[in-house]
CSV table of C-alpha atoms and ligand atoms in Angstrom, one decimal:
chain,number,residue,atom,x,y,z
A,11,MET,CA,0.2,0.3,-0.1
A,12,ALA,CA,1.3,3.2,-0.9
A,13,GLN,CA,2.6,5.6,1.9
A,14,LYS,CA,0.4,8.7,2.6
A,15,ILE,CA,1.8,12.5,2.6
A,16,LEU,CA,-0.4,15.8,3.8
A,17,VAL,CA,1.3,19.1,2.4
A,18,VAL,CA,0.3,21.8,4.1
A,19,ASP,CA,1.2,24.8,2.8
A,20,ASP,CA,-1.2,28.3,1.9
A,21,GLU,CA,1.0,28.4,-2.0
A,22,LYS,CA,-1.2,26.9,-4.4
A,23,LEU,CA,2.3,26.7,-7.0
A,24,ILE,CA,4.0,25.4,-3.8
A,25,ARG,CA,1.3,22.3,-3.8
A,26,TRP,CA,1.0,21.8,-7.0
A,27,THR,CA,4.4,21.0,-7.5
A,28,LEU,CA,5.2,18.5,-4.4
A,29,GLU,CA,2.0,16.7,-5.1
A,30,GLN,CA,2.9,15.8,-9.1
A,31,HIS,CA,6.4,15.0,-7.4
A,32,LEU,CA,5.3,13.0,-4.9
A,33,VAL,CA,2.5,11.4,-6.8
A,34,LYS,CA,5.1,10.4,-9.0
A,35,GLU,CA,7.4,8.8,-7.4
A,36,GLY,CA,4.8,6.7,-6.2
A,37,TYR,CA,3.1,8.1,-2.9
A,38,GLU,CA,-0.7,9.2,-1.8
A,39,VAL,CA,-0.7,12.8,-1.9
A,40,VAL,CA,-3.7,15.1,-0.2
A,41,THR,CA,-3.2,18.3,0.7
A,42,ALA,CA,-4.3,21.5,2.8
A,43,ASP,CA,-4.2,25.0,2.4
A,44,SER,CA,-4.2,26.3,5.8
A,45,ALA,CA,-3.5,24.3,9.0
A,46,GLU,CA,-7.4,24.1,10.3
A,47,ARG,CA,-8.2,22.1,6.9
A,48,GLY,CA,-4.2,20.3,7.6
A,49,LEU,CA,-5.5,19.1,11.2
A,50,GLN,CA,-8.9,17.7,9.5
A,51,LEU,CA,-7.6,15.9,7.2
A,52,ILE,CA,-4.6,14.2,9.6
A,53,ALA,CA,-7.6,13.3,11.7
A,54,GLU,CA,-9.5,11.5,8.4
A,55,GLU,CA,-6.7,10.5,6.3
A,56,ALA,CA,-4.2,9.5,9.1
A,57,PRO,CA,-1.2,10.5,6.6
A,58,ASP,CA,1.7,8.5,7.5
A,59,LEU,CA,3.4,12.2,7.1
A,60,VAL,CA,2.9,16.2,7.1
A,61,LEU,CA,5.2,18.7,4.9
A,62,LEU,CA,4.1,21.3,6.9
A,63,ASP,CA,4.9,25.1,5.9
A,64,ASN,CA,5.2,27.4,9.0
A,65,ARG,CA,4.1,30.3,7.7
A,66,LEU,CA,0.7,29.8,7.3
A,67,PRO,CA,-2.5,32.1,7.4
A,68,GLU,CA,-4.5,32.2,11.0
A,69,MET,CA,-2.7,29.3,12.4
A,70,SER,CA,1.3,29.3,12.2
A,71,GLY,CA,3.1,25.5,11.4
A,72,LEU,CA,4.4,26.0,14.2
A,73,GLU,CA,1.1,25.9,16.3
A,74,LEU,CA,-0.8,23.7,14.9
A,75,LEU,CA,2.3,21.2,15.6
A,76,ASP,CA,1.7,22.4,19.2
A,77,LYS,CA,-1.6,21.0,18.9
A,78,LEU,CA,-1.2,17.6,17.6
A,79,ASN,CA,0.1,14.6,19.8
A,80,ILE,CA,2.8,13.9,18.0
A,81,GLN,CA,4.6,11.4,19.7
A,82,GLU,CA,1.4,9.5,20.3
A,83,ARG,CA,0.4,9.5,16.9
A,84,GLY,CA,3.3,7.9,15.7
A,85,LEU,CA,3.1,10.8,12.8
A,86,MET,CA,6.2,11.9,11.5
A,87,VAL,CA,6.6,15.9,10.6
A,88,ILE,CA,8.6,17.9,8.2
A,89,MET,CA,9.0,21.3,8.9
A,90,ILE,CA,9.4,23.8,5.9
A,91,THR,CA,11.1,27.7,7.2
A,92,ALA,CA,11.7,30.6,5.6
A,93,TYR,CA,15.7,30.7,4.7
A,94,GLY,CA,17.5,31.6,7.2
A,95,LEU,CA,14.8,30.6,10.2
A,96,VAL,CA,16.9,29.1,12.3
A,97,GLU,CA,14.8,29.6,15.8
A,98,THR,CA,11.8,28.3,14.0
A,99,ALA,CA,13.4,25.1,13.2
A,100,VAL,CA,14.9,24.2,16.4
A,101,LYS,CA,10.9,25.1,17.7
A,102,ALA,CA,9.3,22.3,15.7
A,103,MET,CA,12.1,19.7,16.7
A,104,LYS,CA,11.7,20.8,20.2
A,105,LEU,CA,7.3,20.4,19.3
A,106,GLY,CA,8.4,16.5,17.8
A,107,ALA,CA,8.6,17.7,13.8
A,108,TYR,CA,11.4,15.3,12.5
A,109,ASP,CA,13.6,17.1,10.8
A,110,TYR,CA,13.0,20.2,8.4
A,111,ILE,CA,13.9,21.4,5.0
A,112,SER,CA,14.1,25.3,4.5
A,113,LYS,CA,13.0,27.3,1.6
A,114,PRO,CA,13.8,27.7,-1.9
A,115,PHE,CA,14.0,23.9,-1.5
A,116,ASN,CA,15.0,21.3,-4.1
A,117,LEU,CA,12.7,18.4,-4.9
A,118,GLU,CA,15.3,16.1,-4.9
A,119,GLU,CA,16.1,16.7,-1.2
A,120,ILE,CA,12.8,16.9,0.0
A,121,THR,CA,12.3,13.5,-1.6
A,122,PHE,CA,15.8,12.5,0.3
A,123,VAL,CA,14.7,13.4,3.7
A,124,ILE,CA,10.9,12.2,2.9
A,125,ARG,CA,12.3,8.6,2.5
A,126,LYS,CA,14.3,9.1,6.1
A,127,ALA,CA,11.6,10.1,7.8
A,128,LEU,CA,8.9,7.4,6.6
A,129,GLU,CA,11.9,4.8,7.7
A,130,ALA,CA,12.5,6.1,11.1
A,131,GLY,CA,8.4,5.9,11.6
A,132,SER,CA,7.5,2.4,10.6
A,133,LEU,CA,11.0,2.0,12.8
A,134,ARG,CA,9.6,3.6,15.7
A,135,ARG,CA,6.4,2.1,15.1
A,136,GLN,CA,7.8,-1.5,15.1
A,137,VAL,CA,9.6,-0.9,18.4
A,138,LYS,CA,6.2,0.5,19.6
A,139,GLN,CA,4.8,-2.8,18.6
A,140,LEU,CA,7.9,-5.0,20.0
A,141,ARG,CA,6.8,-2.8,23.6
A,142,GLY,CA,3.5,-2.8,23.7
A,143,ARG,CA,4.4,-7.1,23.4
A,144,VAL,CA,6.4,-7.2,26.2
A,145,ASP,CA,4.2,-4.6,28.1
A,146,THR,CA,2.0,-7.9,28.8
A,147,ILE,CA,4.6,-8.9,31.9
A,148,ILE,CA,3.8,-6.7,34.4
A,149,GLY,CA,7.1,-5.8,37.2
A,150,GLU,CA,9.3,-3.9,37.5
A,151,THR,CA,11.6,-5.3,40.1
A,152,GLU,CA,15.5,-5.1,39.0
A,153,GLN,CA,14.7,-8.9,37.5
A,154,MET,CA,12.1,-8.8,35.8
A,155,GLU,CA,13.0,-6.0,34.3
A,156,ARG,CA,16.2,-7.3,32.8
A,157,VAL,CA,13.9,-10.8,31.9
A,158,LYS,CA,12.3,-8.1,29.6
A,159,GLY,CA,15.4,-7.1,27.9
A,160,LEU,CA,16.6,-10.3,27.7
A,161,ILE,CA,12.5,-10.9,25.3
A,162,ILE,CA,13.7,-8.4,23.1
A,163,LYS,CA,17.7,-9.4,22.2
A,164,ILE,CA,16.3,-12.7,22.2
A,165,ALA,CA,13.5,-11.6,19.5
A,166,LYS,CA,15.9,-10.0,17.4
A,167,SER,CA,18.2,-13.1,17.2
A,168,ASP,CA,16.6,-15.3,14.9
A,169,ALA,CA,16.6,-18.9,15.8
A,170,THR,CA,18.2,-18.7,19.7
A,171,THR,CA,17.0,-22.4,21.8
A,172,VAL,CA,15.7,-20.8,25.7
A,173,LEU,CA,15.4,-22.4,28.2
A,174,ILE,CA,13.1,-21.4,31.4
A,175,GLN,CA,13.5,-22.3,34.1
A,176,GLY,CA,11.0,-20.9,37.4
A,177,GLU,CA,8.4,-21.8,39.8
A,178,SER,CA,5.1,-23.5,39.6
A,179,GLY,CA,3.3,-19.5,37.7
A,180,THR,CA,6.2,-17.9,37.6
A,181,GLY,CA,4.8,-17.3,33.5
A,182,LYS,CA,7.1,-19.5,32.1
A,183,GLU,CA,4.3,-19.6,29.0
A,184,LEU,CA,4.2,-15.9,29.2
A,185,VAL,CA,7.3,-15.3,28.6
A,186,ALA,CA,7.7,-18.2,26.1
A,187,LYS,CA,4.5,-16.3,24.1
A,188,ALA,CA,6.6,-12.7,24.5
A,189,VAL,CA,9.8,-14.2,22.9
A,190,HIS,CA,7.7,-16.0,20.1
A,191,TYR,CA,5.3,-12.8,19.4
A,192,THR,CA,7.9,-9.6,19.3
A,193,SER,CA,10.4,-12.4,16.8
A,194,THR,CA,10.6,-12.5,13.2
A,195,ARG,CA,8.5,-15.2,13.7
A,196,ALA,CA,5.6,-14.0,15.0
A,197,ASP,CA,3.3,-14.2,12.2
A,198,LYS,CA,4.6,-18.2,11.7
A,199,PRO,CA,2.8,-20.9,14.2
A,200,PHE,CA,3.5,-20.7,17.9
A,201,MET,CA,2.9,-24.9,19.3
A,202,ALA,CA,3.3,-25.8,22.8
A,203,ILE,CA,3.2,-29.6,24.1
A,204,ASN,CA,3.3,-30.2,27.5
A,205,CYS,CA,6.0,-33.0,27.3
A,206,ALA,CA,4.9,-34.3,31.1
A,207,ALA,CA,1.9,-35.4,29.6
A,208,LEU,CA,2.0,-37.9,27.5
A,209,PRO,CA,3.7,-41.1,27.7
A,210,VAL,CA,7.1,-41.5,25.4
A,211,THR,CA,6.4,-43.6,21.8
A,212,LEU,CA,3.3,-40.9,22.7
A,213,LEU,CA,5.9,-38.2,23.1
A,214,GLU,CA,7.2,-39.0,20.1
A,215,THR,CA,4.8,-39.4,17.3
A,216,GLU,CA,3.2,-36.1,18.6
A,217,LEU,CA,6.7,-34.1,17.9
A,218,MET,CA,7.9,-36.2,14.9
A,219,GLY,CA,4.8,-37.2,13.6
A,220,HIS,CA,4.6,-40.2,11.7
A,221,GLU,CA,4.2,-42.2,8.3
A,222,LYS,CA,1.1,-44.1,7.2
A,223,GLY,CA,2.1,-47.5,8.5
A,224,ALA,CA,4.0,-46.7,11.3
A,225,PHE,CA,2.4,-48.8,13.8
A,226,THR,CA,-1.3,-50.5,14.1
A,227,ASP,CA,-3.2,-47.5,13.8
A,228,ALA,CA,-1.0,-45.5,12.2
A,229,LYS,CA,-4.0,-45.4,8.7
A,230,ALA,CA,-2.6,-42.0,7.5
A,231,ALA,CA,0.8,-40.4,7.9
A,232,LYS,CA,0.7,-37.3,10.2
A,233,LYS,CA,2.7,-34.1,10.8
A,234,GLY,CA,4.3,-33.6,14.0
A,235,LEU,CA,4.9,-30.2,15.9
A,236,PHE,CA,8.0,-29.9,14.4
A,237,GLU,CA,6.9,-30.1,11.2
A,238,LEU,CA,3.5,-28.1,12.2
A,239,ALA,CA,5.7,-25.1,13.6
A,240,ASP,CA,7.8,-24.6,10.8
A,241,GLY,CA,9.7,-21.2,10.4
A,242,GLY,CA,8.0,-20.7,14.0
A,243,THR,CA,8.4,-21.6,17.7
A,244,LEU,CA,8.1,-24.9,19.2
A,245,PHE,CA,7.0,-24.6,23.3
A,246,LEU,CA,8.7,-27.5,25.2
A,247,ASP,CA,7.1,-27.7,28.6
A,248,GLU,CA,8.1,-29.6,31.7
A,249,ILE,CA,10.6,-30.9,30.1
A,250,GLY,CA,12.4,-32.1,32.7
A,251,ASP,CA,10.3,-34.5,33.3
A,252,MET,CA,11.1,-35.9,28.9
A,253,ASP,CA,12.0,-39.9,29.6
A,254,LEU,CA,15.8,-40.4,29.1
A,255,SER,CA,15.6,-41.7,25.3
A,256,MET,CA,12.8,-38.8,24.1
A,257,GLN,CA,16.4,-36.5,25.4
A,258,ALA,CA,18.6,-38.3,23.0
A,259,LYS,CA,15.9,-37.5,19.9
A,260,LEU,CA,15.4,-33.8,20.7
A,261,LEU,CA,19.2,-34.0,21.0
A,262,ARG,CA,19.5,-35.0,17.7
A,263,VAL,CA,17.0,-33.1,16.0
A,264,LEU,CA,18.3,-29.9,17.2
A,265,GLU,CA,21.8,-30.4,16.4
A,266,GLU,CA,20.7,-31.4,12.9
A,267,LYS,CA,17.8,-29.5,12.6
A,268,SER,CA,16.3,-31.9,10.8
A,269,PHE,CA,14.8,-35.5,11.2
A,270,ARG,CA,12.4,-39.1,10.0
A,271,ARG,CA,9.2,-38.7,10.8
A,272,VAL,CA,8.4,-42.6,13.0
A,273,GLY,CA,8.3,-45.1,10.1
A,274,GLY,CA,10.0,-42.6,7.9
A,275,VAL,CA,13.1,-42.8,6.0
A,276,LYS,CA,13.4,-39.8,4.6
A,277,ASP,CA,15.4,-36.7,6.2
A,278,ILE,CA,12.5,-33.7,7.0
A,279,LYS,CA,14.8,-30.2,7.4
A,280,VAL,CA,13.1,-27.9,9.6
A,281,ASP,CA,13.0,-23.8,11.0
A,282,VAL,CA,12.5,-23.8,13.9
A,283,ARG,CA,12.9,-21.5,17.1
A,284,VAL,CA,12.7,-24.5,20.4
A,285,ILE,CA,11.5,-22.6,23.7
A,286,SER,CA,11.7,-25.0,26.2
A,287,ALA,CA,10.6,-24.5,29.7
A,288,THR,CA,10.5,-26.4,33.8
A,289,ASN,CA,10.2,-25.7,37.3
A,290,GLN,CA,12.3,-28.5,38.3
A,291,ASP,CA,15.9,-28.3,39.2
A,292,LEU,CA,17.8,-29.8,36.4
A,293,GLY,CA,21.0,-29.4,38.4
A,294,THR,CA,19.9,-32.1,40.6
A,295,ALA,CA,17.9,-33.7,37.6
A,296,MET,CA,21.6,-33.9,35.7
A,297,SER,CA,23.7,-35.0,38.6
A,298,GLU,CA,21.7,-38.0,39.5
A,299,GLY,CA,21.6,-38.9,35.5
A,300,LYS,CA,18.3,-38.2,34.8
A,301,PHE,CA,18.3,-35.0,32.5
A,302,ARG,CA,21.1,-35.7,29.8
A,303,LYS,CA,24.0,-32.3,30.5
A,304,ASP,CA,24.6,-32.5,26.5
A,305,LEU,CA,20.9,-31.6,26.1
A,306,TYR,CA,20.9,-29.0,28.6
A,307,TYR,CA,23.6,-26.8,27.0
A,308,ARG,CA,22.0,-27.1,23.8
A,309,LEU,CA,19.0,-25.8,25.6
A,310,GLN,CA,20.2,-23.0,27.1
A,311,VAL,CA,21.7,-21.2,24.6
A,312,VAL,CA,20.1,-18.4,26.4
A,313,PRO,CA,18.9,-19.0,30.1
A,314,ILE,CA,16.0,-17.1,31.3
A,315,MET,CA,15.4,-17.8,35.1
A,316,LEU,CA,11.8,-16.5,36.7
A,317,PRO,CA,12.2,-15.3,40.8
A,318,PRO,CA,9.4,-16.6,42.4
A,319,LEU,CA,7.0,-14.0,43.2
A,320,ARG,CA,7.8,-13.6,47.0
A,321,GLU,CA,10.9,-12.1,45.9
A,322,ARG,CA,9.5,-9.6,43.9
A,323,GLY,CA,8.7,-7.1,46.5
A,324,SER,CA,5.9,-4.7,45.8
A,325,ASP,CA,5.4,-6.3,41.8
A,326,VAL,CA,2.9,-8.2,44.3
A,327,LEU,CA,0.7,-5.0,44.4
A,328,LEU,CA,1.3,-4.2,40.9
A,329,LEU,CA,-0.3,-7.5,39.7
A,330,ALA,CA,-2.4,-7.1,42.3
A,331,ARG,CA,-3.8,-3.6,40.6
A,332,HIS,CA,-3.7,-5.3,37.7
A,333,TYR,CA,-5.6,-7.9,38.1
A,334,MET,CA,-8.4,-5.8,39.9
A,335,ASP,CA,-8.3,-3.5,36.2
A,336,HIS,CA,-8.8,-6.6,34.6
A,337,PHE,CA,-11.4,-8.4,36.6
A,338,ASN,CA,-13.2,-4.8,37.3
A,339,LYS,CA,-13.7,-4.7,33.6
A,340,GLU,CA,-14.6,-8.0,33.1
A,341,CYS,CA,-17.4,-8.2,35.4
A,342,HIS,CA,-18.0,-4.6,35.1
A,343,LYS,CA,-17.0,-3.7,39.0
A,344,SER,CA,-15.9,-0.9,40.0
A,345,VAL,CA,-13.6,-1.9,42.8
A,346,ARG,CA,-10.7,0.7,43.7
A,347,GLY,CA,-7.9,-0.5,45.5
A,348,LEU,CA,-6.6,-3.1,48.8
A,349,THR,CA,-6.9,-1.1,52.0
A,350,PRO,CA,-3.6,-1.0,53.6
A,351,GLU,CA,-4.1,-4.0,55.5
A,352,ALA,CA,-4.9,-5.8,52.6
A,353,GLU,CA,-1.6,-4.8,51.4
A,354,GLN,CA,0.5,-5.9,53.9
A,355,ILE,CA,-0.8,-9.7,54.1
A,356,LEU,CA,-0.3,-9.2,50.1
A,357,LEU,CA,3.4,-8.4,50.3
A,358,ALA,CA,3.6,-10.9,53.2
A,359,TYR,CA,2.2,-13.7,52.2
A,360,GLN,CA,4.8,-16.7,50.7
A,361,TRP,CA,3.2,-17.2,47.3
A,362,PRO,CA,3.8,-20.9,46.5
A,363,GLY,CA,1.4,-20.7,43.0
A,364,ASN,CA,3.5,-17.3,42.4
A,365,VAL,CA,0.7,-15.1,39.8
A,366,ARG,CA,-1.6,-17.8,39.2
A,367,GLU,CA,-2.3,-18.2,43.1
A,368,LEU,CA,-2.5,-13.9,43.1
A,369,LYS,CA,-4.6,-13.8,39.4
A,370,ASN,CA,-7.3,-16.8,42.0
A,371,VAL,CA,-7.3,-14.8,45.1
A,372,ILE,CA,-8.1,-11.2,43.3
A,373,GLU,CA,-10.8,-12.2,41.2
A,374,ARG,CA,-12.1,-14.1,44.3
A,375,ALA,CA,-11.8,-11.2,46.8
A,376,MET,CA,-13.4,-9.3,44.1
A,377,ILE,CA,-16.5,-12.0,43.0
A,378,PHE,CA,-16.7,-11.7,47.2
A,379,GLU,CA,-16.3,-7.7,47.4
A,380,VAL,CA,-19.2,-5.8,49.1
A,381,GLU,CA,-17.7,-2.8,49.4
A,382,ASP,CA,-15.3,-0.9,46.8
A,383,GLU,CA,-12.5,-1.9,48.4
A,384,ILE,CA,-10.7,-5.0,49.0
A,385,LEU,CA,-10.1,-6.0,53.1
A,386,PRO,CA,-8.3,-8.0,54.3
A,387,GLU,CA,-11.4,-10.7,55.6
A,388,HIS,CA,-11.8,-10.2,51.4
A,389,LEU,CA,-8.8,-12.3,50.9
A,390,PRO,CA,-8.6,-16.4,51.8
A,391,GLN,CA,-7.7,-17.4,54.9
A,392,GLU,CA,-4.3,-19.5,54.4
A,393,LEU,CA,-3.1,-16.1,53.6
A,394,THR,CA,-4.3,-14.8,56.9
A,395,GLU,CA,-3.5,-17.8,58.8
A,396,VAL,CA,0.4,-17.7,59.7
A,397,ARG,CA,-0.8,-14.2,61.3
A,398,THR,CA,-3.8,-14.6,63.6
A,399,SER,CA,-5.2,-18.2,63.2
A,400,PRO,CA,-2.7,-20.0,65.6
A,401,ALA,CA,-3.7,-18.5,68.6
A,402,LEU,CA,-7.8,-19.6,67.1
A,403,GLN,CA,-6.5,-22.6,66.5
A,404,GLN,CA,-4.6,-23.5,69.7
A,405,ASP,CA,-6.9,-23.8,72.2
A,406,ALA,CA,-10.5,-23.0,70.2
A,407,ALA,CA,-12.6,-22.6,73.2
A,408,ILE,CA,-14.6,-21.2,71.0
A,409,SER,CA,-15.9,-23.1,67.9
A,410,LEU,CA,-16.8,-20.6,64.8
A,411,ASP,CA,-18.9,-23.8,62.7
A,412,CYS,CA,-21.8,-21.1,64.5
A,413,LEU,CA,-21.0,-18.1,62.4
A,414,THR,CA,-22.1,-18.1,58.7
A,415,ILE,CA,-21.1,-15.8,57.0
A,416,PRO,CA,-23.7,-14.6,54.6
A,417,GLU,CA,-23.3,-14.4,50.3
A,418,GLY,CA,-22.4,-10.8,50.0
A,419,GLY,CA,-20.1,-11.5,52.8
A,420,ILE,CA,-19.8,-10.1,56.3
A,421,SER,CA,-17.5,-7.3,57.7
A,422,ILE,CA,-15.5,-7.7,60.1
A,423,GLU,CA,-17.0,-5.5,62.7
A,424,ASP,CA,-20.1,-7.5,62.4
A,425,VAL,CA,-17.7,-11.0,63.5
A,426,GLU,CA,-16.1,-9.0,66.5
A,427,HIS,CA,-19.7,-8.5,67.1
A,428,ALA,CA,-20.7,-11.7,67.0
A,429,LEU,CA,-17.6,-12.9,69.0
A,430,VAL,CA,-17.6,-10.8,72.2
A,431,LYS,CA,-21.8,-12.0,72.4
A,432,LYS,CA,-20.0,-15.5,71.7
A,433,ALA,CA,-17.1,-15.7,74.5
A,434,LEU,CA,-19.9,-13.8,76.7
A,435,GLU,CA,-22.1,-16.8,76.3
A,436,THR,CA,-19.4,-19.1,76.6
A,437,ALA,CA,-18.3,-17.5,79.3
A,438,LYS,CA,-22.2,-17.4,81.3
A,439,GLY,CA,-21.3,-13.7,80.9
A,440,ASN,CA,-18.2,-13.7,83.6
A,441,GLN,CA,-16.5,-10.7,81.8
A,442,THR,CA,-13.5,-11.6,83.0
A,443,ARG,CA,-12.9,-15.5,81.6
A,444,ALA,CA,-14.8,-13.5,78.3
A,445,ALA,CA,-12.1,-11.2,77.8
A,446,GLN,CA,-9.4,-14.6,78.4
A,447,LEU,CA,-11.2,-16.2,75.8
A,448,LEU,CA,-10.7,-13.8,72.9
A,449,LYS,CA,-6.8,-13.2,74.5
A,450,MET,CA,-7.8,-9.5,75.5
A,451,PRO,CA,-7.0,-7.0,78.1
A,452,ARG,CA,-10.5,-6.8,80.1
A,453,ASP,CA,-11.2,-3.3,79.7
A,454,ALA,CA,-10.5,-4.0,75.3
A,455,PHE,CA,-13.4,-6.2,76.2
A,456,ARG,CA,-15.5,-4.2,78.1
A,457,ARG,CA,-15.3,-1.3,75.6
A,458,ARG,CA,-16.8,-3.6,72.7
A,459,MET,CA,-19.3,-4.4,74.6
A,460,LYS,CA,-20.2,-0.7,75.3
A,461,ARG,CA,-20.1,-0.4,71.7
A,462,PHE,CA,-21.9,-3.2,70.9
A,463,GLY,CA,-24.9,-3.1,73.5
A,464,LEU,CA,-24.0,-5.9,74.7
A,465,ALA,CA,-23.4,-4.2,78.5
B,530,LIG,N1,4.5,-10.8,34.8
B,530,LIG,C1,3.4,-11.1,34.6
B,530,LIG,N2,2.3,-10.6,34.2
B,530,LIG,C2,1.5,-10.7,34.1
B,530,LIG,N3,0.9,-11.6,34.2
B,530,LIG,C3,1.2,-13.2,34.4
B,530,LIG,C4,3.0,-12.5,34.6
B,530,LIG,N4,3.4,-13.6,34.6
B,530,LIG,C5,2.2,-14.8,35.3
B,530,LIG,N5,1.1,-13.8,34.3
B,530,LIG,C6,0.0,-15.1,34.7
B,530,LIG,O1,0.3,-15.6,35.6
B,530,LIG,C7,-0.5,-17.2,34.9
B,530,LIG,C8,0.3,-18.2,35.1
B,530,LIG,O2,1.3,-18.0,33.8
B,530,LIG,P1,2.6,-19.4,33.6
B,530,LIG,O3,1.1,-20.3,32.9
B,530,LIG,O4,3.0,-18.2,31.9
B,530,LIG,O5,2.6,-19.9,34.1
B,530,LIG,P2,3.8,-20.7,33.7
B,530,LIG,O6,5.1,-20.6,35.1
B,530,LIG,O7,4.1,-21.4,33.0
B,530,LIG,O8,3.6,-21.8,35.3
B,530,LIG,P3,2.9,-24.1,35.4
B,530,LIG,O9,4.7,-24.0,35.9
B,530,LIG,O10,2.4,-24.1,36.3
B,530,LIG,O11,2.6,-24.2,33.6
B,530,LIG,C9,-1.0,-16.8,33.8
B,530,LIG,O12,-2.6,-16.3,33.3
B,530,LIG,C10,-0.1,-16.2,32.8
B,530,LIG,O13,-0.9,-14.4,32.5
B,531,LIG,MG1,3.4,-23.5,32.3
């Protein structure tokens, strides 16, 4: 598709000359005789580039530039200034113009500057797109920034093998996809397979495919994932669980970049980037002889270590915020945030299930939610258990079975009220005993009795 150029100039002759020339050069051209008209055409025609004269009736070129949010639109502007007006040129560049040309200009010069600007524009868009993909990975800690930087680097090196290690739920698949979709392979297939889920013979035919008659059920030939992912990326999930004989076969494919279908005699060449992932410690697996060293080194040309969520500090809150926005949209809710107490709980928790667990916790809290903030009591018990319940569990003189939580949830205040009442009942009205049962000083207990109208 031809790229579109908007020429904004009040001199008819200049508009006409530029239009004739640029159309001949293969561009699509629209023209405007004033800044106002220019603004309108920028909105309607979405040009890739604007040639903008500064001296215009009413609104000047610089004023127009000021009105446009060039960065955001990714619009390339070349300013045309009167000869010697360096100041105008400098102002234009400050406002985000790509370059300037002074009058009188020759057409060759214009063509050259336009070509350069359009190239730079498409590069800028590409980088923005890359960033956009990587931005699906939430995290600002140094380790996560390093991971994001690595992804962009890997995306540029076409076929490098990547090994992603990290606990369950740390985002290994997310990272694998980010690598694929930021790379030049993005428009080719991303195929994934879980190596732990299949018995070894099946895994082999899934990966390599088979010829007709290779085994009893092979009524027709079938392509394997290596063939299907040709030109793209193959994601081998839970590689640590791959059987040793399959490991040997995989190593051969990686080294020779070709393989044979099961039952086949023909070597099939493929161009596939292999990304593998595991939540196992491959070091231990190697020392126990369960994982081949040579395969390990072949797979981890670029290793990516995803830290567990508990080591990512305030990223926990960033992710929580992200998922609140997500579920607000999805479920038409308007939860504003977490109370400081709830934040503290999320920050203190160990997150054995990592980001996946956090996502579930937020989703659950938002289904629960009655107010516009997430309170500690909207969070699952296991998150707070460490902090509050040992005392309750050890000598649970009070059984909490009688407390039913209504569907819409319940406030801590109501729970306290019920507990104070229950303690009084259990202690048969003896306030000192009741206060002991709730492990609180007698006067604190008395204050609550008053507050709840029980005194
Ligand atoms: N940094 C992150 N930013 C946003 N979402 C994330 C991030 N990390 C993980 N997620 C989300 O958490 C969930 C789990 O991630 P993913 O499936 O990639 O983890 P995994 O490491 O492959 O887990 P497993 O080992 O259990 O297969 C997904 O919904 C993913 O989108
Ligand atoms: Mg996974």
